[in-house]
XYZ file of C-alpha atoms in Angstrom:
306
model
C 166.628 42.558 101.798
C 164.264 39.510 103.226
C 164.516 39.031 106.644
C 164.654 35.475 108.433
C 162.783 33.780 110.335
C 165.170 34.222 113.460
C 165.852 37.817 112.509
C 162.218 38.507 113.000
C 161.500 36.157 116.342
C 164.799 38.395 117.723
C 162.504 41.128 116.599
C 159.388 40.089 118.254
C 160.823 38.999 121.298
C 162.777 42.214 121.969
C 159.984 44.383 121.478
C 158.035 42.206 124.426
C 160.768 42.801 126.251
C 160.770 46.416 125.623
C 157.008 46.263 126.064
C 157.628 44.485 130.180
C 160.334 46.828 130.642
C 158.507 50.289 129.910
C 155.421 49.559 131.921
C 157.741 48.610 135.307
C 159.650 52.423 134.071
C 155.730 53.845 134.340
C 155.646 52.450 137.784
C 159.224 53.749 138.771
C 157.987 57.237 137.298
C 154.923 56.796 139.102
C 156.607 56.787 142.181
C 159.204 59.714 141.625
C 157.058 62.456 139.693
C 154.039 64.428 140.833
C 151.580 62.388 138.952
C 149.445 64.195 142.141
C 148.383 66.822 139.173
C 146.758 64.356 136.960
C 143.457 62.259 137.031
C 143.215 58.858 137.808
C 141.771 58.105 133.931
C 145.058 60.619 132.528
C 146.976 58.255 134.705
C 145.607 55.251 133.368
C 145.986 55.994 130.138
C 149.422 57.454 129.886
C 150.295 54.275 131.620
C 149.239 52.247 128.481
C 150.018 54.889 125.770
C 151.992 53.920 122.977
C 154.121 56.530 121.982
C 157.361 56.940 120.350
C 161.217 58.853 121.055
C 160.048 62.368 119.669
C 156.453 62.508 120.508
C 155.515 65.654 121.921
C 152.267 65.878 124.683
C 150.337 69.310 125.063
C 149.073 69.738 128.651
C 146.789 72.076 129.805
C 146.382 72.688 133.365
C 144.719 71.440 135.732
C 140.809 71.459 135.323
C 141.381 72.533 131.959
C 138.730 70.537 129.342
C 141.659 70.586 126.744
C 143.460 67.966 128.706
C 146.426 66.299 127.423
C 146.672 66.413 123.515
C 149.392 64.278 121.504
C 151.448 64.536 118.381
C 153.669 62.366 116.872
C 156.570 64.283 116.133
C 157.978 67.647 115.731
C 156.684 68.691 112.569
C 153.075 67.287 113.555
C 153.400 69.742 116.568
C 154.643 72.949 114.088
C 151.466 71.909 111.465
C 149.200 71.983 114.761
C 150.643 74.365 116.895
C 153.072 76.409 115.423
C 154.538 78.967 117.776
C 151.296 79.148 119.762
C 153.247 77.364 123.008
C 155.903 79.452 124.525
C 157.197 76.334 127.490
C 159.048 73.297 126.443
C 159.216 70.716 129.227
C 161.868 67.730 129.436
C 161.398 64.884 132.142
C 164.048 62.672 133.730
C 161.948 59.643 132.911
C 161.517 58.350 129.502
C 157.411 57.060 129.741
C 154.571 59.190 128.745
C 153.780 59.303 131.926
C 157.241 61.150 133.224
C 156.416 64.140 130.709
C 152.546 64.586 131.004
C 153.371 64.724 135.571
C 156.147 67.799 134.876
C 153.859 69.029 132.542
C 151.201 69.565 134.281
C 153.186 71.415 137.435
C 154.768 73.279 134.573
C 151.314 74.375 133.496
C 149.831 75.167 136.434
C 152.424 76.958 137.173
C 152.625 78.991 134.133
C 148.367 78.769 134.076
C 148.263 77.878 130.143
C 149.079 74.880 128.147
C 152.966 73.500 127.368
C 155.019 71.121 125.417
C 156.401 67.673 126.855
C 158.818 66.052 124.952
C 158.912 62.229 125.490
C 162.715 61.360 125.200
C 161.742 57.529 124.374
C 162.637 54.746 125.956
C 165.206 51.948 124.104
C 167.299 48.919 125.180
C 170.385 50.994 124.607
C 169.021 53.828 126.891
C 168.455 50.783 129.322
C 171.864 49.544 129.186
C 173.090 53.103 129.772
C 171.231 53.756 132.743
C 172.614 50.539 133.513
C 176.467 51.566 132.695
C 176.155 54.536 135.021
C 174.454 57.000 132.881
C 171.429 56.967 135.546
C 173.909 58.081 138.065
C 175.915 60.596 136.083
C 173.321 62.859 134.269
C 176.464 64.297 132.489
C 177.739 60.739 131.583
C 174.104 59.516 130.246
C 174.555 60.831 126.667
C 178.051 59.433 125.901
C 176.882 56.398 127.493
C 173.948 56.268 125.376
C 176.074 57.042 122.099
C 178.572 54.326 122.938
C 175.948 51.595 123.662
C 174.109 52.160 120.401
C 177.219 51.929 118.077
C 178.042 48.301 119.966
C 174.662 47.375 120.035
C 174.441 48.498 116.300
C 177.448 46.631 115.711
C 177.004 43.359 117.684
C 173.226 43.137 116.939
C 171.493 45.592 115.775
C 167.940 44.367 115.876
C 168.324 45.126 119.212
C 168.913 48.851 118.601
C 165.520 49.607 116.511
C 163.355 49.482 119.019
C 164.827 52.648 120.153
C 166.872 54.130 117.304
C 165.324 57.763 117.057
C 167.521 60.324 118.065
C 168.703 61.065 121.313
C 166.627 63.686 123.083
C 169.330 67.180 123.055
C 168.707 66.164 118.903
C 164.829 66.605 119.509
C 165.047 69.305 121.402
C 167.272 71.539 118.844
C 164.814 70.516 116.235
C 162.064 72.007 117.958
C 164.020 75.086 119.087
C 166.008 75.683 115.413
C 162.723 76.028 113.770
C 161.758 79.490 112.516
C 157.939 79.499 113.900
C 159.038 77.853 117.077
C 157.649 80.066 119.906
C 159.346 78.789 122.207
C 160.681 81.193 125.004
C 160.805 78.830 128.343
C 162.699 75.894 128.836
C 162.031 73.804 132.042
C 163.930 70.424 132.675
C 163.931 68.029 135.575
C 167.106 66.213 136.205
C 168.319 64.063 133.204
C 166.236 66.502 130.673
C 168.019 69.422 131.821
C 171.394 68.266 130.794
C 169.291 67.316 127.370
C 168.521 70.734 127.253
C 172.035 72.272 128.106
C 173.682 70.289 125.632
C 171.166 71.013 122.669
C 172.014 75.023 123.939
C 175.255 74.533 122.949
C 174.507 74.032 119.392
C 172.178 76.934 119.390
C 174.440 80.286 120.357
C 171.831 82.687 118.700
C 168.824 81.330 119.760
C 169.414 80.285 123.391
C 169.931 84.127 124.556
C 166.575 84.684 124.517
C 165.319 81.399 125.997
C 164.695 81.027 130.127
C 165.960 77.629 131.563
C 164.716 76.263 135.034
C 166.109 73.056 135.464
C 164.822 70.660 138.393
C 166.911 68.216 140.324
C 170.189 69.083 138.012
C 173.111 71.809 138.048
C 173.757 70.974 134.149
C 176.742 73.072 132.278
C 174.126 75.711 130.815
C 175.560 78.483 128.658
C 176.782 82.070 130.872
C 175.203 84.119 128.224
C 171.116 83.033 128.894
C 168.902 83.234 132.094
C 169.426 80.046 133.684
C 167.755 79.091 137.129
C 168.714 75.833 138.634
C 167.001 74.850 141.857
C 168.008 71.663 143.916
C 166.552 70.107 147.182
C 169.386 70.758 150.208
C 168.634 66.756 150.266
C 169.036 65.908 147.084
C 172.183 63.835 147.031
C 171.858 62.380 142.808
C 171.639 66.342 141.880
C 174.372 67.494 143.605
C 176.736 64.219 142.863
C 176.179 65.333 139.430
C 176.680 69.402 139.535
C 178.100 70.908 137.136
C 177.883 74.598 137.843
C 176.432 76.573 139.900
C 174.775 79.677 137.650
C 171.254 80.530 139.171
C 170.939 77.774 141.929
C 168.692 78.095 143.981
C 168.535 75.567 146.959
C 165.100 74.027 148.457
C 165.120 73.013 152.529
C 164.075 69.451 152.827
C 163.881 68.684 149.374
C 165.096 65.503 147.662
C 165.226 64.797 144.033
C 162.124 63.003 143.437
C 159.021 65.511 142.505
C 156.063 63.386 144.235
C 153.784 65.498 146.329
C 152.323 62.541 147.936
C 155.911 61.433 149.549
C 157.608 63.471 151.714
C 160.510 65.445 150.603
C 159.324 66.193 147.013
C 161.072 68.831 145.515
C 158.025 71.594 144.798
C 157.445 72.074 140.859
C 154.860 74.682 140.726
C 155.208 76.312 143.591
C 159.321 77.209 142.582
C 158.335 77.716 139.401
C 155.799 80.654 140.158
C 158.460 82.128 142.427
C 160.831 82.101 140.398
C 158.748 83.396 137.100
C 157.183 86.059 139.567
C 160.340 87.207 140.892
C 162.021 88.199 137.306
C 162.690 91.566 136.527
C 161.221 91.483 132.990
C 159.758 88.082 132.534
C 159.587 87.078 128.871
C 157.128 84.153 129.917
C 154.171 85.211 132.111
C 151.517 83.684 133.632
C 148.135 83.539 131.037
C 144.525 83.282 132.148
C 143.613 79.731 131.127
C 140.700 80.606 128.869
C 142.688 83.406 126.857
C 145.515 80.830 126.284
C 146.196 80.820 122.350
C 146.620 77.165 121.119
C 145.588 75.376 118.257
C 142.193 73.243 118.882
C 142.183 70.347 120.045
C 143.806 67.017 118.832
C 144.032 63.636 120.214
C 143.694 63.141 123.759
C 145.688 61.140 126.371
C 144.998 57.395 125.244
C 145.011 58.283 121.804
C 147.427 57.507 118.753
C 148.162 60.126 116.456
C 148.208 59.890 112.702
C 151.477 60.401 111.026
């Protein structure tokens, strides 16, 4: 069917709009993750990358020459990757930005490359956040599923813009597939609940996953390892806690992950206590050089093919 003329200036003009609104989310991220771990020209291009709900980011740690890789989608990451990651990462924000900052901690932590799911970033999303879903981590996806059907309903050329599927879907993709070599699961805030909630669909495979979840107490499953660590002053996290299965608390911690304000809740350093105080880690640390991945595709600043 033809569109009209209006139908496509509605188009055009909401995707500007998107377009304003994600760069002022890259500055709000910029302020509350530990973009401290990444260089000024990784910074400055994640800022202005164009990326879609589903993309997936490979970071290597810090130092590393392989950098900060992207694909467009989950089965461009299995063709390029297959199970050669073990560590899925899941940010609170939805820019490019958001995932590559976790990502890195993650990986330095972890001292080899990881995943980083970008969650997208759509008006409905917006007008969730804006309904309380920002607020209520637990509230966010029902939110989000309500706004798109009216939004869908009432108008939906607002909806394209950000009509790929919500980010628990993504996630259970990547998990669900057979190659996936996924064994480590680390979410910070919002993406933990996105992880808990694709668990839930995944009985089999989650008992032999390891969750650390950041900032959140989400509902994860009693038969997995689960570590949840919150800062004692972290007032959104515990508003929204939902259990309490592996916390861990953090003195003079807040919710926001930025090393460069005080109060930052401390990504690698937690991680590598945690990972080094396991019994029988299924994820250990790698040396950097000996980390198997695939070789290298585009780079931070970059659009991948379909």
């Amino acid at each position: 069917m033809e569109r009209t003329l209006l139908e496509d200036y509605a188009r055009l003009t909401t995707r500007m709009a998107l377009g304003g609104l994600h760069m002022g989310a890259c500055a709000v991220d910029a302020l509350s993750c530990d973009v401290a771990g990444l260089t000024a020209e990784e910074q400055a291009a994640l800022g202005m990358m164009d990326v879609t709900a589903g993309a997936i980011l490979v970071v290597a740690p810090g130092g590393s020459d392989r950098g900060i890789r992207t694909v467009p989608h989950a089965g461009a990451y299995a063709e390029a990757f297959g199970g050669s990651l073990d560590t899925l990462v899941v940010a609170d924000g939805a820019s490019a930005l958001a995932a590559a900052a976790l990502a890195r901690a993650v990986a330095d932590a972890v001292e080899k490359p990881v995943a980083a799911l970008v969650p997208g970033f759509g008006l409905a999303e917006m007008a969730a956040d804006e309904m309380g879903g920002r607020l209520a981590f637990g509230f966010a996806g029902d939110m989000m599923r309500f706004t798109r059907a009216m939004m869908s309903a009432a108008a939906p050329h607002l909806v394209e813009p950000g009509d790929e599927p919500l980010a628990p879907d993504m996630i259970a993709t990547l998990l669900d597939r057979d190659q996936s070599g996924l064994r480590l699961l680390v979410g910070h805030g919002r993406g933990a609940f996105a992880i808990a909630e694709a668990l839930d669909r995944l009985p089999e495979r989650r008992r032999r996953l390891t969750v650390v979840s950041l900032g959140a107490q989400a509902p994860l499953p009693d038969d997995m390892e689960a570590y949840q660590v919150i800062g004692a002053l972290d007032a959104l996290g515990w508003l929204n806690a939902c259990s309490e299965k592996g916390r861990r608390v953090v003195p003079g911690a807040g919710h926001h992950l930025n090393r460069w304000v005080p109060g930052a809740l401390p990504v690698t350093e937690t991680l590598r206590e945690i990972l080094g105080s396991r019994p029988s880690a299924s994820v250990t640390p790698m040396d950097r050089g000996k980390a198997k991945t695939a070789e290298p595709g585009p780079t931070a600043g970059t659009k991948a093919a379909d």
